[in-house]
Amino acid sequence: KTNLKALKSAGLEIDDLLRHYAFVTEFGWQYIDRNDFGRSIYIIDLNGIRFTDFVGECVDFVKKTASFTGQHYPERAGYIYVINVPSWFKVIWSVVKPLVDEDTLKKVFILRGKKDIFNALAQNIDVCNIPPEYGGTSPPLGQAPEEELLWNLVRHNNALGAGFHCQGIQCRDACPFCTFRYARSY
């Protein structure tokens, strides 16, 4: 869960979150699915969110993220699941829905209840890739091999930023990050 108040008190701003979103999104397209015709599946879990959380910076972040995605990754969204929505979410959705283009609306599914969430996810995601938190058999959230690869890339980049030399350059095995070739140039 993203706690905007805690992030803000730690000195992070909305633009920092947007850069993080861009980094993670690009990681997915460069390292996980390099296919130019690949589509993403977004799962937005609103469990525990309060009505008062949908104001100010949260709305600003959603707008900026949507704008960024539309500019840099048009038509990459395959499905968007908004899950564990509170009963009052209808009010928010009635305001947001008119701002979303018709093609995107066809990809959005608003879901409540474990059974409905699992059944909807299982229509487009292999059960072995659905986290156990949502009824599947994949590793728990944060423990998938792809997430470990992302953490290794972050550690690698942070080490280089701190002035350390890449161990892979000095070893027999080439560093998978330093020798990486982009799937596409933008």
C-alpha positions as a printed Julia matrix, in Angstrom:
186×3 Matrix{Float64}:
   0.0     0.0     0.0
   1.2     3.49   -0.74
   1.08    5.81    2.24
   1.39    9.29    0.76
   1.61   10.99    4.17
   4.53    8.77    5.22
   6.31    9.28    1.9
   5.83   13.03    2.1
   7.21   13.13    5.65
  10.24   11.23    4.36
  10.83   13.99    1.8
   9.33   12.36   -1.29
   7.05   14.3    -3.59
   4.46   13.23   -6.16
   6.99   13.71   -8.97
   9.32   11.24   -7.18
   6.48    8.69   -7.2
   5.88    9.37  -10.89
   9.58    8.75  -11.64
   9.34    5.51   -9.67
   6.24    4.51  -11.65
   8.08    5.29  -14.92
  11.11    3.26  -13.78
   9.03    0.22  -12.83
   6.94    0.45  -16.0
  10.01    0.69  -18.22
  11.6    -2.19  -16.31
   8.57   -4.29  -17.2
   8.8    -3.5   -20.9
  12.6    -3.77  -21.13
  13.26   -6.77  -18.86
  10.03   -8.75  -18.42
   8.12   -8.47  -21.71
  10.23   -7.08  -24.54
   7.49   -7.72  -27.11
   6.31   -4.49  -28.74
   2.8    -5.94  -28.88
   2.72   -6.97  -25.2
  -0.08   -5.77  -22.97
  -0.01   -5.11  -19.25
  -2.44   -6.13  -16.57
  -2.83   -3.57  -13.8
  -4.26   -4.58  -10.44
  -5.14   -1.63   -8.25
  -6.0    -2.86   -4.76
  -8.01   -0.31   -2.78
  -8.21   -2.39    0.39
  -8.11   -0.06    3.39
  -8.4     3.16    1.42
 -10.55    5.91    2.9
 -12.78    8.38    1.13
 -10.54   11.21    2.34
  -7.57    9.55    0.59
  -9.09   10.48   -2.79
  -8.24   14.15   -2.62
  -5.4    16.48   -3.5
  -2.13   14.7    -4.16
  -3.7    11.3    -4.69
  -5.87   12.66   -7.49
  -2.88   14.6    -8.85
  -0.79   11.4    -8.93
  -3.54    9.43  -10.71
  -3.89   12.17  -13.33
  -0.14   12.43  -13.91
   0.24    8.65  -14.09
  -2.61    8.35  -16.58
  -1.15   11.17  -18.69
   2.34    9.62  -18.61
   1.04    6.19  -19.55
  -1.06    7.61  -22.38
   1.9     9.56  -23.79
   4.57    6.89  -23.5
   2.7     3.57  -23.56
  -0.45    4.11  -25.62
  -2.55    0.99  -26.03
  -0.29   -1.08  -23.75
  -3.02   -1.66  -21.14
  -4.63   -5.05  -21.57
  -6.77   -5.14  -18.43
  -7.18   -2.89  -15.42
  -8.62   -4.5   -12.31
  -9.65   -2.19   -9.49
 -10.22   -4.56   -6.6
 -11.38   -4.49   -3.0
 -13.3    -1.33   -3.72
 -15.19    0.16   -0.77
 -18.94    0.72   -1.11
 -18.45    4.48   -1.54
 -16.16    3.97   -4.57
 -19.22    4.37   -6.83
 -19.14    8.07   -6.02
 -15.48    8.42   -7.07
 -15.95    6.26  -10.16
 -18.92    8.37  -11.31
 -16.58   11.39  -11.35
 -13.59    9.62  -12.92
 -15.42    7.49  -15.51
 -16.38   10.38  -17.87
 -12.68   11.37  -18.05
 -11.62    7.91  -19.3
 -11.73    7.19  -23.02
 -14.15    4.53  -24.29
 -11.46    2.01  -25.32
  -9.88    2.15  -21.87
 -13.25    1.81  -20.12
 -13.73   -1.55  -21.86
 -10.57   -2.77  -20.1
 -11.55   -1.63  -16.58
 -13.15   -4.05  -14.13
 -14.33   -2.87  -10.71
 -14.47   -5.82   -8.28
 -15.38   -6.66   -4.69
 -15.28   -9.96   -2.87
 -12.55  -12.61   -2.93
 -14.45  -15.02   -5.17
 -15.34  -12.38   -7.78
 -11.79  -11.0    -7.74
 -10.19  -14.41   -8.2
 -12.62  -15.49  -10.95
 -12.05  -12.26  -12.9
  -8.25  -12.43  -12.56
  -8.2   -16.13  -13.5
  -9.89  -15.33  -16.83
  -6.74  -13.52  -18.01
  -3.95  -14.62  -15.67
  -2.7   -18.15  -15.08
  -3.46  -19.19  -11.49
   0.27  -19.82  -10.99
   0.83  -16.09  -11.64
  -1.89  -14.8    -9.3
  -0.53  -13.97   -5.82
  -1.94  -16.03   -2.93
  -3.37  -12.8    -1.5
  -5.88  -12.98   -4.38
  -6.4   -16.77   -4.4
  -3.6   -17.85   -6.74
  -0.47  -19.96   -6.28
   2.34  -17.56   -7.24
   4.87  -16.38   -4.66
   3.41  -13.76   -2.29
   3.49  -10.12   -3.34
   7.06   -8.84   -3.26
   8.65  -12.28   -3.62
   8.27  -13.13   -7.33
  11.46  -13.69   -9.37
  10.63  -10.6   -11.46
  10.44   -8.49   -8.3
  13.8    -9.85   -7.15
  15.27   -8.89  -10.55
  13.88   -5.37  -10.1
  15.43   -5.12   -6.61
  18.78   -6.33   -7.99
  18.64   -3.65  -10.7
  17.89   -0.98   -8.09
  20.75   -2.19   -5.87
  23.07   -2.23   -8.89
  22.13    1.29   -9.97
  22.38    2.62   -6.41
  25.85    1.1    -6.04
  26.99    2.69   -9.31
  25.48    6.0    -8.18
  27.44    5.76   -4.94
  30.7     5.38   -6.88
  31.2     1.62   -6.69
  32.4    -0.23   -9.76
  30.26   -3.0   -11.13
  31.49   -6.38   -9.95
  30.38   -7.94  -13.24
  32.96   -5.96  -15.23
  35.8    -7.45  -13.19
  34.41  -11.0   -13.13
  34.25  -13.63  -15.85
  30.47  -13.41  -16.04
  29.23  -10.19  -17.55
  26.91   -8.1   -15.41
  23.36   -8.59  -16.73
  22.62   -4.92  -16.13
  25.78   -3.36  -17.59
  25.63   -5.56  -20.69
  21.88   -5.15  -21.17
  20.66   -4.1   -24.61
  17.45   -2.13  -24.81
  14.51   -3.75  -26.61
  13.78   -0.43  -28.29
  15.03    3.12  -28.2
  12.49    5.85  -27.67
